[in-house]
């Protein structure tokens, strides 16, 4: 397992879950997931027997990336650790 995956994935996911620096965490996960998706789920290179499975994983990762872009644009929300108390 690459060392950057050991640091980025749980660290950014935890920050995103808690709402601490959520936009930075979402950006880190986007930057990590785009090449990971293109490399590990390149459905166009797999034989016919694995094509559909890899296509589903590719679309799943695209959906996750889309959700991360939503967090990047709107922030973590009202339940985050960084939300100002009124």
mmCIF file of N, CA, C and O in Angstrom:
data_model
loop_
_atom_site.group_PDB
_atom_site.id
_atom_site.type_symbol
_atom_site.label_atom_id
_atom_site.label_comp_id
_atom_site.label_asym_id
_atom_site.label_seq_id
_atom_site.Cartn_x
_atom_site.Cartn_y
_atom_site.Cartn_z
ATOM 1 N N UNK A 1 0.854 -1.175 0.000
ATOM 2 C CA UNK A 1 0.000 0.000 0.000
ATOM 3 C C UNK A 1 0.904 1.244 0.000
ATOM 4 O O UNK A 1 1.789 1.360 0.846
ATOM 5 N N UNK A 2 0.645 2.160 -0.928
ATOM 6 C CA UNK A 2 1.479 3.372 -0.976
ATOM 7 C C UNK A 2 1.320 4.215 0.291
ATOM 8 O O UNK A 2 0.225 4.313 0.847
ATOM 9 N N UNK A 3 2.417 4.815 0.774
ATOM 10 C CA UNK A 3 2.339 5.590 2.021
ATOM 11 C C UNK A 3 1.385 6.769 1.948
ATOM 12 O O UNK A 3 0.736 7.111 2.940
ATOM 13 N N UNK A 4 1.261 7.386 0.778
ATOM 14 C CA UNK A 4 0.343 8.530 0.686
ATOM 15 C C UNK A 4 -1.104 8.092 0.871
ATOM 16 O O UNK A 4 -1.922 8.840 1.389
ATOM 17 N N UNK A 5 -1.434 6.869 0.453
ATOM 18 C CA UNK A 5 -2.795 6.383 0.661
ATOM 19 C C UNK A 5 -3.054 6.147 2.139
ATOM 20 O O UNK A 5 -4.148 6.386 2.638
ATOM 21 N N UNK A 6 -2.044 5.675 2.838
ATOM 22 C CA UNK A 6 -2.183 5.436 4.275
ATOM 23 C C UNK A 6 -2.447 6.750 5.006
ATOM 24 O O UNK A 6 -3.199 6.789 5.978
ATOM 25 N N UNK A 7 -1.877 7.847 4.542
ATOM 26 C CA UNK A 7 -2.049 9.137 5.212
ATOM 27 C C UNK A 7 -3.273 9.899 4.709
ATOM 28 O O UNK A 7 -4.032 10.440 5.499
ATOM 29 N N UNK A 8 -3.445 9.951 3.406
ATOM 30 C CA UNK A 8 -4.506 10.784 2.824
ATOM 31 C C UNK A 8 -5.894 10.219 3.090
ATOM 32 O O UNK A 8 -6.778 10.930 3.562
ATOM 33 N N UNK A 9 -6.087 8.966 2.792
ATOM 34 C CA UNK A 9 -7.442 8.415 2.855
ATOM 35 C C UNK A 9 -8.054 8.484 4.255
ATOM 36 O O UNK A 9 -9.109 9.087 4.419
ATOM 37 N N UNK A 10 -7.437 7.921 5.290
ATOM 38 C CA UNK A 10 -8.088 8.017 6.606
ATOM 39 C C UNK A 10 -8.061 9.418 7.190
ATOM 40 O O UNK A 10 -9.015 9.839 7.838
ATOM 41 N N UNK A 11 -6.987 10.158 6.957
ATOM 42 C CA UNK A 11 -6.897 11.509 7.515
ATOM 43 C C UNK A 11 -7.935 12.446 6.934
ATOM 44 O O UNK A 11 -8.667 13.119 7.660
ATOM 45 N N UNK A 12 -8.012 12.485 5.609
ATOM 46 C CA UNK A 12 -8.976 13.363 4.959
ATOM 47 C C UNK A 12 -10.407 12.879 5.184
ATOM 48 O O UNK A 12 -11.321 13.678 5.363
ATOM 49 N N UNK A 13 -10.604 11.567 5.204
ATOM 50 C CA UNK A 13 -11.951 11.038 5.455
ATOM 51 C C UNK A 13 -12.426 11.370 6.864
ATOM 52 O O UNK A 13 -13.590 11.732 7.066
ATOM 53 N N UNK A 14 -11.535 11.255 7.827
ATOM 54 C CA UNK A 14 -11.895 11.611 9.201
ATOM 55 C C UNK A 14 -12.202 13.087 9.355
ATOM 56 O O UNK A 14 -13.166 13.472 10.019
ATOM 57 N N UNK A 15 -11.383 13.911 8.725
ATOM 58 C CA UNK A 15 -11.631 15.354 8.769
ATOM 59 C C UNK A 15 -12.959 15.694 8.104
ATOM 60 O O UNK A 15 -13.719 16.529 8.595
ATOM 61 N N UNK A 16 -13.252 15.026 7.004
ATOM 62 C CA UNK A 16 -14.511 15.262 6.298
ATOM 63 C C UNK A 16 -15.692 14.807 7.148
ATOM 64 O O UNK A 16 -16.702 15.501 7.240
ATOM 65 N N UNK A 17 -15.559 13.674 7.793
ATOM 66 C CA UNK A 17 -16.626 13.143 8.639
ATOM 67 C C UNK A 17 -16.923 14.067 9.812
ATOM 68 O O UNK A 17 -18.083 14.289 10.171
ATOM 69 N N UNK A 18 -15.881 14.626 10.419
ATOM 70 C CA UNK A 18 -16.053 15.518 11.558
ATOM 71 C C UNK A 18 -16.384 16.956 11.153
ATOM 72 O O UNK A 18 -16.821 17.746 11.985
ATOM 73 N N UNK A 19 -16.155 17.284 9.907
ATOM 74 C CA UNK A 19 -16.406 18.651 9.458
ATOM 75 C C UNK A 19 -15.289 19.601 9.815
ATOM 76 O O UNK A 19 -15.479 20.806 9.890
ATOM 77 N N UNK A 20 -14.111 19.079 10.056
ATOM 78 C CA UNK A 20 -12.955 19.911 10.377
ATOM 79 C C UNK A 20 -12.136 20.078 9.111
ATOM 80 O O UNK A 20 -11.651 19.108 8.555
ATOM 81 N N UNK A 21 -11.991 21.316 8.651
ATOM 82 C CA UNK A 21 -11.290 21.604 7.397
ATOM 83 C C UNK A 21 -11.869 20.756 6.262
ATOM 84 O O UNK A 21 -11.154 20.150 5.468
ATOM 85 N N UNK A 22 -13.199 20.728 6.184
ATOM 86 C CA UNK A 22 -13.891 19.829 5.260
ATOM 87 C C UNK A 22 -13.588 20.158 3.804
ATOM 88 O O UNK A 22 -13.471 19.251 2.984
ATOM 89 N N UNK A 23 -13.467 21.432 3.480
ATOM 90 C CA UNK A 23 -13.175 21.780 2.089
ATOM 91 C C UNK A 23 -11.791 21.313 1.674
ATOM 92 O O UNK A 23 -11.600 20.814 0.566
ATOM 93 N N UNK A 24 -10.804 21.462 2.574
ATOM 94 C CA UNK A 24 -9.455 20.985 2.274
ATOM 95 C C UNK A 24 -9.439 19.460 2.182
ATOM 96 O O UNK A 24 -8.741 18.885 1.340
ATOM 97 N N UNK A 25 -10.178 18.810 3.060
ATOM 98 C CA UNK A 25 -10.250 17.351 3.034
ATOM 99 C C UNK A 25 -10.897 16.864 1.746
ATOM 100 O O UNK A 25 -10.426 15.905 1.125
ATOM 101 N N UNK A 26 -11.972 17.530 1.329
ATOM 102 C CA UNK A 26 -12.635 17.155 0.081
ATOM 103 C C UNK A 26 -11.700 17.354 -1.101
ATOM 104 O O UNK A 26 -11.624 16.502 -1.998
ATOM 105 N N UNK A 27 -10.967 18.444 -1.111
ATOM 106 C CA UNK A 27 -10.018 18.695 -2.200
ATOM 107 C C UNK A 27 -8.925 17.623 -2.229
ATOM 108 O O UNK A 27 -8.576 17.113 -3.298
ATOM 109 N N UNK A 28 -8.408 17.256 -1.067
ATOM 110 C CA UNK A 28 -7.377 16.211 -1.011
ATOM 111 C C UNK A 28 -7.911 14.882 -1.532
ATOM 112 O O UNK A 28 -7.231 14.180 -2.286
ATOM 113 N N UNK A 29 -9.138 14.553 -1.164
ATOM 114 C CA UNK A 29 -9.721 13.293 -1.638
ATOM 115 C C UNK A 29 -10.024 13.338 -3.131
ATOM 116 O O UNK A 29 -9.879 12.327 -3.827
ATOM 117 N N UNK A 30 -10.433 14.489 -3.651
ATOM 118 C CA UNK A 30 -10.664 14.620 -5.095
ATOM 119 C C UNK A 30 -9.360 14.408 -5.854
ATOM 120 O O UNK A 30 -9.306 13.649 -6.826
ATOM 121 N N UNK A 31 -8.316 15.081 -5.386
ATOM 122 C CA UNK A 31 -7.008 14.961 -6.048
ATOM 123 C C UNK A 31 -6.506 13.519 -5.980
ATOM 124 O O UNK A 31 -5.867 13.037 -6.909
ATOM 125 N N UNK A 32 -6.807 12.821 -4.915
ATOM 126 C CA UNK A 32 -6.399 11.424 -4.777
ATOM 127 C C UNK A 32 -7.263 10.494 -5.627
ATOM 128 O O UNK A 32 -6.759 9.566 -6.256
ATOM 129 N N UNK A 33 -8.582 10.742 -5.651
ATOM 130 C CA UNK A 33 -9.492 9.789 -6.286
ATOM 131 C C UNK A 33 -9.517 9.847 -7.797
ATOM 132 O O UNK A 33 -9.772 8.823 -8.432
ATOM 133 N N UNK A 34 -9.268 10.994 -8.391
ATOM 134 C CA UNK A 34 -9.328 11.071 -9.857
ATOM 135 C C UNK A 34 -8.288 10.152 -10.498
ATOM 136 O O UNK A 34 -8.647 9.300 -11.318
ATOM 137 N N UNK A 35 -7.000 10.274 -10.157
ATOM 138 C CA UNK A 35 -6.059 9.334 -10.779
ATOM 139 C C UNK A 35 -6.267 7.892 -10.331
ATOM 140 O O UNK A 35 -6.076 6.962 -11.118
ATOM 141 N N UNK A 36 -6.670 7.682 -9.081
ATOM 142 C CA UNK A 36 -6.917 6.318 -8.608
ATOM 143 C C UNK A 36 -8.038 5.674 -9.408
ATOM 144 O O UNK A 36 -7.964 4.492 -9.779
ATOM 145 N N UNK A 37 -9.080 6.425 -9.698
ATOM 146 C CA UNK A 37 -10.188 5.907 -10.488
ATOM 147 C C UNK A 37 -9.745 5.580 -11.905
ATOM 148 O O UNK A 37 -10.087 4.528 -12.445
ATOM 149 N N UNK A 38 -8.989 6.475 -12.500
ATOM 150 C CA UNK A 38 -8.547 6.252 -13.881
ATOM 151 C C UNK A 38 -7.574 5.080 -13.989
ATOM 152 O O UNK A 38 -7.569 4.372 -14.994
ATOM 153 N N UNK A 39 -6.765 4.865 -12.971
ATOM 154 C CA UNK A 39 -5.778 3.780 -13.018
ATOM 155 C C UNK A 39 -6.404 2.441 -12.643
ATOM 156 O O UNK A 39 -6.229 1.443 -13.352
ATOM 157 N N UNK A 40 -7.135 2.399 -11.541
ATOM 158 C CA UNK A 40 -7.603 1.115 -11.019
ATOM 159 C C UNK A 40 -8.946 0.666 -11.582
ATOM 160 O O UNK A 40 -9.281 -0.513 -11.481
ATOM 161 N N UNK A 41 -9.724 1.557 -12.137
ATOM 162 C CA UNK A 41 -11.024 1.173 -12.684
ATOM 163 C C UNK A 41 -11.151 1.583 -14.146
ATOM 164 O O UNK A 41 -12.203 2.009 -14.592
ATOM 165 N N UNK A 42 -10.080 1.443 -14.892
ATOM 166 C CA UNK A 42 -10.103 1.758 -16.325
ATOM 167 C C UNK A 42 -10.803 0.618 -17.061
ATOM 168 O O UNK A 42 -10.177 -0.282 -17.613
ATOM 169 N N UNK A 43 -12.126 0.665 -17.030
ATOM 170 C CA UNK A 43 -12.964 -0.415 -17.542
ATOM 171 C C UNK A 43 -12.703 -0.713 -19.011
ATOM 172 O O UNK A 43 -12.902 -1.824 -19.468
ATOM 173 N N UNK A 44 -12.226 0.253 -19.765
ATOM 174 C CA UNK A 44 -11.984 0.076 -21.193
ATOM 175 C C UNK A 44 -10.797 -0.845 -21.484
ATOM 176 O O UNK A 44 -10.628 -1.283 -22.611
ATOM 177 N N UNK A 45 -9.996 -1.152 -20.480
ATOM 178 C CA UNK A 45 -8.836 -2.027 -20.687
ATOM 179 C C UNK A 45 -9.082 -3.457 -20.212
ATOM 180 O O UNK A 45 -8.245 -4.322 -20.449
ATOM 181 N N UNK A 46 -10.198 -3.720 -19.551
ATOM 182 C CA UNK A 46 -10.457 -5.034 -18.978
ATOM 183 C C UNK A 46 -11.146 -5.938 -19.997
ATOM 184 O O UNK A 46 -11.853 -5.461 -20.894
ATOM 185 N N UNK A 47 -10.975 -7.265 -19.845
ATOM 186 C CA UNK A 47 -11.698 -8.191 -20.723
ATOM 187 C C UNK A 47 -13.203 -8.130 -20.457
ATOM 188 O O UNK A 47 -13.658 -7.610 -19.443
ATOM 189 N N UNK A 48 -13.932 -8.680 -21.368
ATOM 190 C CA UNK A 48 -15.395 -8.582 -21.327
ATOM 191 C C UNK A 48 -15.992 -9.108 -20.025
ATOM 192 O O UNK A 48 -16.966 -8.556 -19.522
ATOM 193 N N UNK A 49 -15.392 -10.130 -19.454
ATOM 194 C CA UNK A 49 -15.922 -10.723 -18.221
ATOM 195 C C UNK A 49 -15.843 -9.759 -17.036
ATOM 196 O O UNK A 49 -16.654 -9.830 -16.121
ATOM 197 N N UNK A 50 -14.889 -8.843 -17.032
ATOM 198 C CA UNK A 50 -14.717 -7.903 -15.920
ATOM 199 C C UNK A 50 -15.167 -6.488 -16.261
ATOM 200 O O UNK A 50 -15.151 -5.613 -15.402
ATOM 201 N N UNK A 51 -15.577 -6.269 -17.488
ATOM 202 C CA UNK A 51 -15.920 -4.933 -17.977
ATOM 203 C C UNK A 51 -17.024 -4.283 -17.143
ATOM 204 O O UNK A 51 -16.877 -3.150 -16.677
ATOM 205 N N UNK A 52 -18.113 -4.992 -16.938
ATOM 206 C CA UNK A 52 -19.269 -4.413 -16.239
ATOM 207 C C UNK A 52 -18.932 -4.115 -14.786
ATOM 208 O O UNK A 52 -19.296 -3.059 -14.260
ATOM 209 N N UNK A 53 -18.218 -5.011 -14.130
ATOM 210 C CA UNK A 53 -17.829 -4.784 -12.739
ATOM 211 C C UNK A 53 -16.966 -3.534 -12.622
ATOM 212 O O UNK A 53 -17.194 -2.690 -11.742
ATOM 213 N N UNK A 54 -15.984 -3.387 -13.479
ATOM 214 C CA UNK A 54 -15.113 -2.216 -13.429
ATOM 215 C C UNK A 54 -15.870 -0.944 -13.804
ATOM 216 O O UNK A 54 -15.606 0.129 -13.255
ATOM 217 N N UNK A 55 -16.814 -1.061 -14.725
ATOM 218 C CA UNK A 55 -17.643 0.090 -15.094
ATOM 219 C C UNK A 55 -18.463 0.569 -13.904
ATOM 220 O O UNK A 55 -18.552 1.777 -13.645
ATOM 221 N N UNK A 56 -19.005 -0.365 -13.137
ATOM 222 C CA UNK A 56 -19.782 0.009 -11.944
ATOM 223 C C UNK A 56 -18.907 0.688 -10.905
ATOM 224 O O UNK A 56 -19.313 1.677 -10.288
ATOM 225 N N UNK A 57 -17.709 0.169 -10.697
ATOM 226 C CA UNK A 57 -16.789 0.799 -9.751
ATOM 227 C C UNK A 57 -16.365 2.187 -10.238
ATOM 228 O O UNK A 57 -16.221 3.120 -9.436
ATOM 229 N N UNK A 58 -16.178 2.334 -11.535
ATOM 230 C CA UNK A 58 -15.814 3.624 -12.116
ATOM 231 C C UNK A 58 -16.919 4.651 -11.856
ATOM 232 O O UNK A 58 -16.659 5.762 -11.395
ATOM 233 N N UNK A 59 -18.176 4.254 -12.124
ATOM 234 C CA UNK A 59 -19.299 5.166 -11.891
ATOM 235 C C UNK A 59 -19.497 5.461 -10.407
ATOM 236 O O UNK A 59 -19.874 6.565 -10.035
ATOM 237 N N UNK A 60 -19.253 4.473 -9.547
ATOM 238 C CA UNK A 60 -19.339 4.691 -8.099
ATOM 239 C C UNK A 60 -18.336 5.756 -7.670
ATOM 240 O O UNK A 60 -18.667 6.675 -6.927
ATOM 241 N N UNK A 61 -17.114 5.649 -8.169
ATOM 242 C CA UNK A 61 -16.100 6.639 -7.820
ATOM 243 C C UNK A 61 -16.444 8.007 -8.383
ATOM 244 O O UNK A 61 -16.177 9.027 -7.738
ATOM 245 N N UNK A 62 -17.045 8.058 -9.576
ATOM 246 C CA UNK A 62 -17.486 9.353 -10.117
ATOM 247 C C UNK A 62 -18.543 9.983 -9.224
ATOM 248 O O UNK A 62 -18.543 11.200 -9.011
ATOM 249 N N UNK A 63 -19.444 9.170 -8.679
ATOM 250 C CA UNK A 63 -20.470 9.692 -7.772
ATOM 251 C C UNK A 63 -19.836 10.224 -6.491
ATOM 252 O O UNK A 63 -20.235 11.288 -5.986
ATOM 253 N N UNK A 64 -18.847 9.517 -5.968
ATOM 254 C CA UNK A 64 -18.153 9.976 -4.765
ATOM 255 C C UNK A 64 -17.424 11.284 -5.044
ATOM 256 O O UNK A 64 -17.460 12.220 -4.235
ATOM 257 N N UNK A 65 -16.765 11.369 -6.201
ATOM 258 C CA UNK A 65 -16.065 12.600 -6.580
ATOM 259 C C UNK A 65 -17.059 13.753 -6.705
ATOM 260 O O UNK A 65 -16.789 14.875 -6.269
ATOM 261 N N UNK A 66 -18.235 13.491 -7.258
ATOM 262 C CA UNK A 66 -19.267 14.518 -7.354
ATOM 263 C C UNK A 66 -19.713 15.011 -5.987
ATOM 264 O O UNK A 66 -19.892 16.211 -5.770
ATOM 265 N N UNK A 67 -19.882 14.090 -5.041
ATOM 266 C CA UNK A 67 -20.255 14.477 -3.681
ATOM 267 C C UNK A 67 -19.142 15.281 -3.020
ATOM 268 O O UNK A 67 -19.413 16.239 -2.273
ATOM 269 N N UNK A 68 -17.910 14.926 -3.301
ATOM 270 C CA UNK A 68 -16.783 15.685 -2.750
ATOM 271 C C UNK A 68 -16.748 17.101 -3.320
ATOM 272 O O UNK A 68 -16.426 18.055 -2.613
ATOM 273 N N UNK A 69 -17.076 17.250 -4.598
ATOM 274 C CA UNK A 69 -17.167 18.593 -5.183
ATOM 275 C C UNK A 69 -18.282 19.402 -4.517
ATOM 276 O O UNK A 69 -18.160 20.615 -4.348
ATOM 277 N N UNK A 70 -19.365 18.739 -4.136
ATOM 278 C CA UNK A 70 -20.446 19.417 -3.421
ATOM 279 C C UNK A 70 -19.956 19.945 -2.076
ATOM 280 O O UNK A 70 -20.222 21.094 -1.711
ATOM 281 N N UNK A 71 -19.217 19.134 -1.335
ATOM 282 C CA UNK A 71 -18.654 19.580 -0.051
ATOM 283 C C UNK A 71 -17.638 20.692 -0.286
ATOM 284 O O UNK A 71 -17.583 21.664 0.473
ATOM 285 N N UNK A 72 -16.836 20.556 -1.334
ATOM 286 C CA UNK A 72 -15.853 21.583 -1.658
ATOM 287 C C UNK A 72 -16.531 22.921 -1.919
ATOM 288 O O UNK A 72 -16.059 23.967 -1.478
ATOM 289 N N UNK A 73 -17.667 22.904 -2.571
ATOM 290 C CA UNK A 73 -18.372 24.143 -2.895
ATOM 291 C C UNK A 73 -19.182 24.722 -1.750
ATOM 292 O O UNK A 73 -19.238 25.932 -1.573
ATOM 293 N N UNK A 74 -19.810 23.864 -0.952
ATOM 294 C CA UNK A 74 -20.737 24.350 0.067
ATOM 295 C C UNK A 74 -20.215 24.263 1.495
ATOM 296 O O UNK A 74 -20.824 24.819 2.401
ATOM 297 N N UNK A 75 -19.153 23.540 1.711
ATOM 298 C CA UNK A 75 -18.637 23.391 3.072
ATOM 299 C C UNK A 75 -19.290 22.228 3.782
ATOM 300 O O UNK A 75 -20.063 21.474 3.211
ATOM 301 N N UNK A 76 -18.987 22.102 5.054
ATOM 302 C CA UNK A 76 -19.405 20.930 5.822
ATOM 303 C C UNK A 76 -20.839 21.022 6.332
ATOM 304 O O UNK A 76 -21.482 20.017 6.542
ATOM 305 N N UNK A 77 -21.326 22.205 6.584
ATOM 306 C CA UNK A 77 -22.691 22.328 7.063
ATOM 307 C C UNK A 77 -22.782 22.684 8.538
ATOM 308 O O UNK A 77 -21.792 22.961 9.205
ATOM 309 N N UNK A 78 -23.998 22.615 9.042
ATOM 310 C CA UNK A 78 -24.284 23.111 10.389
ATOM 311 C C UNK A 78 -23.729 22.230 11.500
ATOM 312 O O UNK A 78 -23.487 22.704 12.601
ATOM 313 N N UNK A 79 -23.516 20.967 11.247
ATOM 314 C CA UNK A 79 -23.074 20.055 12.301
ATOM 315 C C UNK A 79 -21.552 19.889 12.342
ATOM 316 O O UNK A 79 -21.055 19.022 13.042
ATOM 317 N N UNK A 80 -20.824 20.704 11.634
ATOM 318 C CA UNK A 80 -19.372 20.544 11.569
ATOM 319 C C UNK A 80 -18.681 21.090 12.801
ATOM 320 O O UNK A 80 -19.258 21.891 13.561
ATOM 321 N N UNK A 81 -17.440 20.710 13.010
ATOM 322 C CA UNK A 81 -16.661 21.213 14.134
ATOM 323 C C UNK A 81 -16.300 22.687 13.957
ATOM 324 O O UNK A 81 -16.050 23.369 14.941
ATOM 325 N N UNK A 82 -16.260 23.165 12.736
ATOM 326 C CA UNK A 82 -15.875 24.532 12.484
ATOM 327 C C UNK A 82 -17.056 25.507 12.424
ATOM 328 O O UNK A 82 -16.858 26.704 12.256
ATOM 329 N N UNK A 83 -18.249 25.016 12.566
ATOM 330 C CA UNK A 83 -19.411 25.882 12.508
ATOM 331 C C UNK A 83 -19.414 26.858 13.677
ATOM 332 O O UNK A 83 -19.218 26.453 14.815
ATOM 333 N N UNK A 84 -19.617 28.101 13.379
ATOM 334 C CA UNK A 84 -19.661 29.110 14.450
ATOM 335 C C UNK A 84 -20.908 28.925 15.294
ATOM 336 O O UNK A 84 -21.990 28.692 14.796
ATOM 337 N N UNK A 85 -20.720 29.020 16.587
ATOM 338 C CA UNK A 85 -21.859 28.927 17.521
ATOM 339 C C UNK A 85 -22.530 30.274 17.635
ATOM 340 O O UNK A 85 -21.881 31.292 17.794
ATOM 341 N N UNK A 86 -23.841 30.282 17.578
ATOM 342 C CA UNK A 86 -24.581 31.554 17.629
ATOM 343 C C UNK A 86 -25.261 31.732 18.957
ATOM 344 O O UNK A 86 -25.638 30.927 19.656
#
